[in-house]
CSV table of C-alpha atoms in Angstrom, one decimal:
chain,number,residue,atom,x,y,z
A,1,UNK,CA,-0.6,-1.8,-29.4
A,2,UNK,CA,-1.3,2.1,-29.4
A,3,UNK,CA,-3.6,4.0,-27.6
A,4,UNK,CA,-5.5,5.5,-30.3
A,5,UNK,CA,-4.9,3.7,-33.5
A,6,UNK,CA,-6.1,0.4,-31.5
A,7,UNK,CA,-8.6,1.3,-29.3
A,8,UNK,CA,-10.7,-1.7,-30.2
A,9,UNK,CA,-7.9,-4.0,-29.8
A,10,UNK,CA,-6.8,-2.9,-26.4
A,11,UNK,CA,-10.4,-2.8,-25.1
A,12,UNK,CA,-11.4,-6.2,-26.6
A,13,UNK,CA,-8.0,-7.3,-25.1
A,14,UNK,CA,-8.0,-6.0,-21.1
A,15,UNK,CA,-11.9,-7.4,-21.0
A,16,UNK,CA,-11.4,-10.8,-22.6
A,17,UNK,CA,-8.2,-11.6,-20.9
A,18,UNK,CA,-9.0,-10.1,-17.5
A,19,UNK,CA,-5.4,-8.5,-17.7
A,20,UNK,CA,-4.2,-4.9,-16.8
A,21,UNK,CA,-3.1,-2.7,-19.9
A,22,UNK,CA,-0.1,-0.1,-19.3
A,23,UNK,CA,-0.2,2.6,-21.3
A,24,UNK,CA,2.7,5.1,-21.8
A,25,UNK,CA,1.3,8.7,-22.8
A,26,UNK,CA,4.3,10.7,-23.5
A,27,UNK,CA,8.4,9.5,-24.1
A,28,UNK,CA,8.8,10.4,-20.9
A,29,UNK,CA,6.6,9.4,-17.6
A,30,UNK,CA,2.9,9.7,-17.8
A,31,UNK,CA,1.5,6.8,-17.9
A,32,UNK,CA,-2.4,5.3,-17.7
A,33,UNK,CA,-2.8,2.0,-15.8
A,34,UNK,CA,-6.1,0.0,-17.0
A,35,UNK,CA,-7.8,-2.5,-14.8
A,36,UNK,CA,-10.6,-5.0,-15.5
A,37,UNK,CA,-12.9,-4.3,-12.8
A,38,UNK,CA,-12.9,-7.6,-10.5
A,39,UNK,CA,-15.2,-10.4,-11.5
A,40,UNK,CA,-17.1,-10.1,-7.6
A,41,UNK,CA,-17.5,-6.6,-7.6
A,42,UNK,CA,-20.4,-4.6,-9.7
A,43,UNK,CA,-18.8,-1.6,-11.6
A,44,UNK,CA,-20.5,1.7,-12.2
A,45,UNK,CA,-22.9,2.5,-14.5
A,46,UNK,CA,-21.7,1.5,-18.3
A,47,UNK,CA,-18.2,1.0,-17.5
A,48,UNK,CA,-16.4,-1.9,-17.2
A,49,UNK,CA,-12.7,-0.7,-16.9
A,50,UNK,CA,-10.9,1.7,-14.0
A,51,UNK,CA,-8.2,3.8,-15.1
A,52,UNK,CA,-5.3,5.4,-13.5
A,53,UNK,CA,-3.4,8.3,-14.5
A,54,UNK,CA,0.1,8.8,-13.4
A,55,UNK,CA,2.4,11.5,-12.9
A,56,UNK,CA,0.3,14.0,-16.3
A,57,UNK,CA,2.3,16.0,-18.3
A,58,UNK,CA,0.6,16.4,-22.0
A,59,UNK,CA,2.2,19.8,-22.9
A,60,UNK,CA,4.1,22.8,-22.7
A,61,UNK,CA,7.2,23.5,-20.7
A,62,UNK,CA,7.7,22.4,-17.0
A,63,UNK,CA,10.1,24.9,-14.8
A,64,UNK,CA,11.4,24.0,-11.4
A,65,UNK,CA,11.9,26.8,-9.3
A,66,UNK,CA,12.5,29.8,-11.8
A,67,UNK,CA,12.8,29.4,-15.3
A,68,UNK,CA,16.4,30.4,-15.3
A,69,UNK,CA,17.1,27.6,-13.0
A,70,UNK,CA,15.4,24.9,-14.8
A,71,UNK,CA,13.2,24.3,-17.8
A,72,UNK,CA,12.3,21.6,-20.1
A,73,UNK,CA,10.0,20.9,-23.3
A,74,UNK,CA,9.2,17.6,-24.3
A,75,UNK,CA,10.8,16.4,-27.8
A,76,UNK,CA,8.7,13.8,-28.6
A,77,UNK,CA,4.9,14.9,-28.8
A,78,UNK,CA,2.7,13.2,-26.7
A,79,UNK,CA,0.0,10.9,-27.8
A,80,UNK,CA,-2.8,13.0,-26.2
A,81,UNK,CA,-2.2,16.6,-26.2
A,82,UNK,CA,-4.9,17.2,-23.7
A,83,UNK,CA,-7.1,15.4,-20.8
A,84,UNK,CA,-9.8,15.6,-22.8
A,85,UNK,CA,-8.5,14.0,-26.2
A,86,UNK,CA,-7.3,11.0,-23.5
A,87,UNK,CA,-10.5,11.0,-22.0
A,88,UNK,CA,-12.3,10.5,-25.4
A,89,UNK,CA,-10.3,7.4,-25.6
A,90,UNK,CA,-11.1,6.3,-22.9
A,91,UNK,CA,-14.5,6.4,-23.4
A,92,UNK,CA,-14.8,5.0,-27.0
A,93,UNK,CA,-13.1,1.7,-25.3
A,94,UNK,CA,-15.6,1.6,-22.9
A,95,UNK,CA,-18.5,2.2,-25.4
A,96,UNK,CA,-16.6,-0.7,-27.9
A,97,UNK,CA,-16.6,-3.2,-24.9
A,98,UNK,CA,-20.5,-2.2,-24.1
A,99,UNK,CA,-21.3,-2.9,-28.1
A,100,UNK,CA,-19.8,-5.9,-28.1
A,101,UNK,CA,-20.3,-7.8,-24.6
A,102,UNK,CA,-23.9,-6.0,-23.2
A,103,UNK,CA,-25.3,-9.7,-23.4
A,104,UNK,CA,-22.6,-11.4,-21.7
A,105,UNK,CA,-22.3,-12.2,-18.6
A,106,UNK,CA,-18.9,-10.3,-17.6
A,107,UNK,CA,-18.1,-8.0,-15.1
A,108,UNK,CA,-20.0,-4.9,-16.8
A,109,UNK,CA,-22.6,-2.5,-16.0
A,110,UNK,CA,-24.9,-2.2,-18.7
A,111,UNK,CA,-27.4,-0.1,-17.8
A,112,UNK,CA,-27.8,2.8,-19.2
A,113,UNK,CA,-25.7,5.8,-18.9
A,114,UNK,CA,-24.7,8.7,-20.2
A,115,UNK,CA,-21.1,7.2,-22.0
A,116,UNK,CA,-21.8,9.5,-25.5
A,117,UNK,CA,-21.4,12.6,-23.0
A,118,UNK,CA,-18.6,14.6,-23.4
A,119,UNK,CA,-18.7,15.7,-20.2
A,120,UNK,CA,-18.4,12.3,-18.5
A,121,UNK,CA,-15.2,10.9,-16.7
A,122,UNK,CA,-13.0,7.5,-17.0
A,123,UNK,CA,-10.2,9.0,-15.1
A,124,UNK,CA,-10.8,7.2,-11.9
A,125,UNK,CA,-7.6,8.1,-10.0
A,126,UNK,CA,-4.6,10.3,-10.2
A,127,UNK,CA,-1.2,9.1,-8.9
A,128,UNK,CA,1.5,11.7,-8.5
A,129,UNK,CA,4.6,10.6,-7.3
A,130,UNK,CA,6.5,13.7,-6.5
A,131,UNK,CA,5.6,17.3,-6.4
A,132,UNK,CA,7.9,18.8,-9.4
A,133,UNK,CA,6.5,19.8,-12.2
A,134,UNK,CA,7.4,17.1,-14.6
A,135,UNK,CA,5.4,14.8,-12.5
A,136,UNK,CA,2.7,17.4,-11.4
A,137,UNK,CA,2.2,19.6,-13.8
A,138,UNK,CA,0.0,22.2,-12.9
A,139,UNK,CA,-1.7,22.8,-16.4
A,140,UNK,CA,-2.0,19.3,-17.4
A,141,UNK,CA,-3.5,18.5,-14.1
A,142,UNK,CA,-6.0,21.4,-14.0
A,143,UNK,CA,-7.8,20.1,-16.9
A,144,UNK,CA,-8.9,16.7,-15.5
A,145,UNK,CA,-12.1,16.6,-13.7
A,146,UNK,CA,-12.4,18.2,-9.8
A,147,UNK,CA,-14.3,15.3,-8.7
A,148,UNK,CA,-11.5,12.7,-9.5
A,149,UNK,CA,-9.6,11.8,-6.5
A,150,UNK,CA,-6.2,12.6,-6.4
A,151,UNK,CA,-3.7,10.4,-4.3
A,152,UNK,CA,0.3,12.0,-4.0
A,153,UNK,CA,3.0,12.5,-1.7
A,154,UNK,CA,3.0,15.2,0.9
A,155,UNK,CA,4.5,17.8,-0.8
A,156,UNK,CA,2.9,17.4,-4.0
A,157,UNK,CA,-0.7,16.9,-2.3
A,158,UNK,CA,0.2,20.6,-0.4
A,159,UNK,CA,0.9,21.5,-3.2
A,160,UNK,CA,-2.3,20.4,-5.1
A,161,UNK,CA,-4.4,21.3,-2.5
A,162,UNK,CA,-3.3,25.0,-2.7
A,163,UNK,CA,-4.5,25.6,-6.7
A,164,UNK,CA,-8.1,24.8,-5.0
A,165,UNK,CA,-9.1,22.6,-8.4
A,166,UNK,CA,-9.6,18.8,-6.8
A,167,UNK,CA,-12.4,17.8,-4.3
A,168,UNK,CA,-10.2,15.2,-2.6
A,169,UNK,CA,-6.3,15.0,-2.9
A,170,UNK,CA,-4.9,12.9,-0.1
A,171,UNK,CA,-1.3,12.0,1.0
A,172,UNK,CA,-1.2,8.1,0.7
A,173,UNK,CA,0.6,6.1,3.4
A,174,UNK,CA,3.5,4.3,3.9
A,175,UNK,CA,5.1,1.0,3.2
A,176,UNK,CA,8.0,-0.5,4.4
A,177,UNK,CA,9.4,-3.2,6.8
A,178,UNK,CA,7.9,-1.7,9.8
A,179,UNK,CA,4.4,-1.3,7.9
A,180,UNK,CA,4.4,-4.6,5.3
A,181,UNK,CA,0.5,-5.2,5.5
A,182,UNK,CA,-0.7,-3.0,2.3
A,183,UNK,CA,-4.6,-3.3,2.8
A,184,UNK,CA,-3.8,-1.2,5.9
A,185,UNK,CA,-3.3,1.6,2.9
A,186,UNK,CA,-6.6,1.9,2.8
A,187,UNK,CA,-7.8,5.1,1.5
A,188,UNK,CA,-11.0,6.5,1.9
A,189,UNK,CA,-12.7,6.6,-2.1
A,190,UNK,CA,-10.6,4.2,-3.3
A,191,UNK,CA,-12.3,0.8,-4.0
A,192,UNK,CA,-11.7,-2.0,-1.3
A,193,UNK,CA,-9.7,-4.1,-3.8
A,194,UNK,CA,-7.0,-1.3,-4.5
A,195,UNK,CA,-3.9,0.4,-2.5
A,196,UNK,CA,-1.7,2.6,-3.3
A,197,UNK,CA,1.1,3.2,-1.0
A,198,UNK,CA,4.7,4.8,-1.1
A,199,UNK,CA,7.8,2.9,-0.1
A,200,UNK,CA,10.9,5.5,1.1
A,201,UNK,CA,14.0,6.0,2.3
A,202,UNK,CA,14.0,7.9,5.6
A,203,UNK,CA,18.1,8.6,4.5
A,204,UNK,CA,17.0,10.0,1.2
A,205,UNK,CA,15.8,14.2,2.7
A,206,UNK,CA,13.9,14.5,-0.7
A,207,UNK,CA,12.4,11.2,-1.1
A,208,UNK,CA,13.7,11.2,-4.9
A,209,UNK,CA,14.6,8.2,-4.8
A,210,UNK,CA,11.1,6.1,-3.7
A,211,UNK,CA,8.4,4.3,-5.1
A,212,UNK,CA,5.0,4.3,-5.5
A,213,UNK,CA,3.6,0.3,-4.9
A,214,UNK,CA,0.0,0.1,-6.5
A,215,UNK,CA,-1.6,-3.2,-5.4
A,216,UNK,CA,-5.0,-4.5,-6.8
A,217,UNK,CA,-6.8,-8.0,-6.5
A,218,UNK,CA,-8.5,-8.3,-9.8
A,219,UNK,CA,-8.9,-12.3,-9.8
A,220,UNK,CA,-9.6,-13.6,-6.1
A,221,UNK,CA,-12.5,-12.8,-4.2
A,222,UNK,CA,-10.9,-14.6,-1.3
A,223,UNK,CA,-9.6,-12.3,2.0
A,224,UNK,CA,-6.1,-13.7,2.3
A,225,UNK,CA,-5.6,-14.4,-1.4
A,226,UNK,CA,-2.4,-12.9,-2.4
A,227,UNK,CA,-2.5,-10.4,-5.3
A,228,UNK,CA,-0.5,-8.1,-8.1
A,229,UNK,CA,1.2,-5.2,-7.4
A,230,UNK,CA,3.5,-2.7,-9.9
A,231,UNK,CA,6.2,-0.8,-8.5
A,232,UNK,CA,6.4,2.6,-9.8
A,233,UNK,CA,10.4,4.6,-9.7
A,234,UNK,CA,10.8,7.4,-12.0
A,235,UNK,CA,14.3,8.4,-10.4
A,236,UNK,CA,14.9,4.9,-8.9
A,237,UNK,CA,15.0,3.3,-5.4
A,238,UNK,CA,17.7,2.1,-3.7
A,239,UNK,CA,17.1,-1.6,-4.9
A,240,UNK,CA,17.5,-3.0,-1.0
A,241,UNK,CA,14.1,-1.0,-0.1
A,242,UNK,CA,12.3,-2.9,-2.2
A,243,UNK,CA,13.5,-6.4,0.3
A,244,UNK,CA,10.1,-4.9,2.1
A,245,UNK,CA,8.0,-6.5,-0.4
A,246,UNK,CA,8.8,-10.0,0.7
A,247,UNK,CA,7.0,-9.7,3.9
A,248,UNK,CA,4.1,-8.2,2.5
A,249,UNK,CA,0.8,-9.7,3.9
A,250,UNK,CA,-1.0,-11.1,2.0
A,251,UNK,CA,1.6,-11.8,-0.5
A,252,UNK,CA,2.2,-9.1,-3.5
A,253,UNK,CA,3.2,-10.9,-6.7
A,254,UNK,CA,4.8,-7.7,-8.7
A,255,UNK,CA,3.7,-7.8,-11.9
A,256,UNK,CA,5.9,-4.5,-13.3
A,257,UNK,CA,8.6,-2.4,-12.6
A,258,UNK,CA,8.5,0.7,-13.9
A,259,UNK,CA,12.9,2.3,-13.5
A,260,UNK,CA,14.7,4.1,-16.1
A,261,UNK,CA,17.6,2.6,-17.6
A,262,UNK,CA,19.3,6.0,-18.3
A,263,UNK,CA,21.9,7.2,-15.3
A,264,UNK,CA,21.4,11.2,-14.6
A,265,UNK,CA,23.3,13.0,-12.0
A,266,UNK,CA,23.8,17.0,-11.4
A,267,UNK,CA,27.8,17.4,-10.2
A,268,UNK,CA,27.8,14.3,-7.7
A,269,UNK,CA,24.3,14.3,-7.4
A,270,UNK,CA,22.4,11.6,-8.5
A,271,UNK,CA,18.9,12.3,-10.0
A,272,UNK,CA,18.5,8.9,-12.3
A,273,UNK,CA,19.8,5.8,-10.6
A,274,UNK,CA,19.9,4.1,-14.1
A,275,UNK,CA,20.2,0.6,-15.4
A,276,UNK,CA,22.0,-1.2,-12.9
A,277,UNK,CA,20.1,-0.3,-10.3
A,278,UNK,CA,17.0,-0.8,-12.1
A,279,UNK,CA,18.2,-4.6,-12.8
A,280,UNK,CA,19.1,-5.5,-9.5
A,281,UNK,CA,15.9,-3.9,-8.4
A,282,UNK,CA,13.8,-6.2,-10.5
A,283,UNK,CA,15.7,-9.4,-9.3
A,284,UNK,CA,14.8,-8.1,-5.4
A,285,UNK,CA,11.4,-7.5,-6.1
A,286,UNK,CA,10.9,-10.4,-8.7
A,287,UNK,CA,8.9,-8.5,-11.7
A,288,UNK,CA,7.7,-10.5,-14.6
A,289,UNK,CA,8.3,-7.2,-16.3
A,290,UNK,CA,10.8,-4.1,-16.1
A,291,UNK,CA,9.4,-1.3,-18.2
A,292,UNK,CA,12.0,1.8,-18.7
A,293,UNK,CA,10.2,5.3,-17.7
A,294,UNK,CA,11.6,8.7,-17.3
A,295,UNK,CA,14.2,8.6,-20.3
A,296,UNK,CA,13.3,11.1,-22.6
A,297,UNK,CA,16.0,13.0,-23.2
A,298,UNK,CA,14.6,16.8,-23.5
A,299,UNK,CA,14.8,19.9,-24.5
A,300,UNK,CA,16.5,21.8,-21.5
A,301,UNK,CA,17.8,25.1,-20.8
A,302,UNK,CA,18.1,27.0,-17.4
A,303,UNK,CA,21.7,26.9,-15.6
A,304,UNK,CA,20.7,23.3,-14.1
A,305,UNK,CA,21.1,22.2,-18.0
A,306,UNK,CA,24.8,23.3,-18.2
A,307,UNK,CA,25.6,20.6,-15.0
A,308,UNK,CA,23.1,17.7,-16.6
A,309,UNK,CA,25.0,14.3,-17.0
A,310,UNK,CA,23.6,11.8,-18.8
A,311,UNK,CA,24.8,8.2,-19.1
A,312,UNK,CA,22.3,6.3,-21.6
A,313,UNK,CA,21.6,2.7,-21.4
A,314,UNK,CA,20.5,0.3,-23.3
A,315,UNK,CA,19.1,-3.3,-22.3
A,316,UNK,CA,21.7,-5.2,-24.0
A,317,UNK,CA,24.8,-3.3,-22.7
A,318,UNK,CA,23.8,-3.0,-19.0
A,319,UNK,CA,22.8,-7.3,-19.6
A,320,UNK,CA,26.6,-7.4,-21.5
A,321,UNK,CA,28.1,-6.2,-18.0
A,322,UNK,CA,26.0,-8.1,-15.7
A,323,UNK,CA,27.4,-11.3,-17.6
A,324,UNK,CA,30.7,-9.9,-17.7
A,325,UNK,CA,30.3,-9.2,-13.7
A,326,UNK,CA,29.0,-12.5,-13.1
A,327,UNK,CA,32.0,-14.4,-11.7
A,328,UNK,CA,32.6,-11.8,-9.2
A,329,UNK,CA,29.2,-11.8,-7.6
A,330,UNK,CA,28.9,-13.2,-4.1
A,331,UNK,CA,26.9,-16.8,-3.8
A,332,UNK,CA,23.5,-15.6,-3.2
A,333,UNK,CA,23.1,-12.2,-4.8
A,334,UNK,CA,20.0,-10.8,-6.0
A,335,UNK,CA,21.9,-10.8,-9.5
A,336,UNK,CA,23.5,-14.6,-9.5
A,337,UNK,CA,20.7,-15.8,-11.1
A,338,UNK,CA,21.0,-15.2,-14.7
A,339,UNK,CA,17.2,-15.1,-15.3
A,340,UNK,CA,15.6,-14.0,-18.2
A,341,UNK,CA,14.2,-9.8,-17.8
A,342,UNK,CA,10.8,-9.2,-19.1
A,343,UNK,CA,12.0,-5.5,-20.6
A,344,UNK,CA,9.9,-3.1,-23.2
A,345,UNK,CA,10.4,-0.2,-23.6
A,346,UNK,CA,7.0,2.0,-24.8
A,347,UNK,CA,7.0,4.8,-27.0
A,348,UNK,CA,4.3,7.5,-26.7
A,349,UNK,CA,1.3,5.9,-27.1
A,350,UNK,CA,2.4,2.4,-26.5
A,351,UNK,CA,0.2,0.2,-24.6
A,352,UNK,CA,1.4,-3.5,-23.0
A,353,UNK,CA,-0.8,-5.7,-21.8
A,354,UNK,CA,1.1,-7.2,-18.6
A,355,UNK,CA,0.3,-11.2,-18.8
């Protein structure tokens, strides 16, 4: 499914199935994660979907630092050149589902609102999972409505804070071993059935290589229900951080995995963890689905360009390996069991609907 040539599809399909749509906006990773709205809870006026926008970059070129340091451009165009061409999809699925169901009796709002107004907003959240520009992207960002929240990590919500555009751009908490009950991420704005929370490594000075955990109940109405979660890692995690998710409580059943497949270092450095990590990452956590993110491969320049290594990856060689590898693994490891790997990988303007 694509995000504009089947708009009716993918709204008809996220409201009958009750199922959250991903949707991938560029080749690279800005993504839109669409969520039926829970059958217990009452939705806002005329809307019947929530949708959350990760890490935006539409356009133009992001620099780190200087421009001589480091600059890219994006090779493949996105699918929305602007917030308000993605915004206008956004609304013409809410508007289709309105048509279709405002007699039924689903979880939708039908009163009367002002949908047809151009002005109106169906960006409900903003996720931004690190503060470089490829991920927060001042111009991109600057166009999307002041009044939508904003939830990032401390340096990126700094650095938000000081352009003076949002209302509300908060730091979101922590998750981890020490911290494994999630609905103690509770974030003021944020509706009751949602967290968002970041899982790091306190050996990683950065924090390039974390996650962002998004949780959401969108089928129980009962307290201690357990509920679905995607795990968002543009550069990776170390795979053993995720072993915190197992002692979540309630339970989070992860639904996605969002991890490249490509390995990129600078020198010795590693930026990209890549495919391996990404695999054995998805056994740990126990995804139905691994969906690559962050592999464009881009137009660069700057000096950082000259010391860029890239090792691409595809599915079926870093599978090829893992078999190969197989007899040496130790009785027990995350990777013994030769299950089957749930893996897509979207093209701008791609949409999945995660089952």
């Amino acid at each position: 499914m694509r995000l504009k040539e089947d708009l009716e599809n993918t709204a008809f399909s996220v409201f009958e199935s009750r199922r959250p749509l991903l949707t991938h906006l560029n080749a690279d990773t800005s993504w839109v994660l669409t969520l039926p709205y829970p059958p217990n809870v009452n939705p806002p006026l005329g809307r019947a979907l929530f949708n959350i926008l990760i890490d935006p970059w539409l356009q133009g070129p992001q620099t780190d630092y200087f421009s001589w340091f480091s600059k890219q451009w994006h090779v493949i165009p996105s699918s929305v050149q602007t917030i308000a061409e993605l915004n206008a999809c956004l609304r013409t699925r809410e508007s289709l589902i309105r048509s279709r169901y405002a007699s039924s009796d689903g979880p939708i709002n039908t009163a009367s609102n002002s949908l047809e107004d151009s002005e109106s907003n169906f960006i409900d959240l903003v996720v931004i999972s690190h503060e470089f520009t490829d991920h927060c992207n001042r111009k991109t960002l600057r166009e999307i409505s002041s009044s939508t929240p904003v939830l990032a990590t401390k340096a990126a919500a700094r650095l938000i804070s000081s352009w003076r555009h949002f209302q509300h751009v908060q730091s979101m908490a922590a998750f981890s071993n020490e911290k494994p009950a999630w609905k103690d991420t509770s974030i003021d704005g944020i509706p009751p059935w949602l967290r968002v929370a970041r899982i790091i490594s306190n050996k990683d000075a950065m924090f390039l290589h974390s996650a962002i955990l998004i949780t959401f109940d969108i089928v129980s109405s009962t307290e201690d229900a357990s509920v679905e979660g995607l795990v968002y890692t543009p550069h990776g995690i170390d795979a053993d951080h995720l072993k915190s998710l197992s002692l979540a409580s309630p339970r989070i059943n992860i639904l996605a995995l969002l991890h490249g497949l490509h390995d990129i270092r600078i020198s010795k450095r590693q930026l990209n963890l890549g495919a391996h990590n990404a695999l054995r990452a998805q056994r740990i956590s126990g995804s139905r689905y691994w969906v690559s993110t962050h592999d464009e491969v881009k137009k660069a320049g700057g000096l950082v360009n000259h010391f860029l290594r890239r090792k691409i990856w595809t599915i079926e060689d870093v599978l090829k390996e893992e078999k190969r590898k197989k007899a040496k693994l130790d009785v027990g490891s995350p990777l013994a069991d030769m299950q089957d790997v749930h893996f897509a990988n979207l093209a701008s303007g791609e949409s999945l609907l995660l089952q």
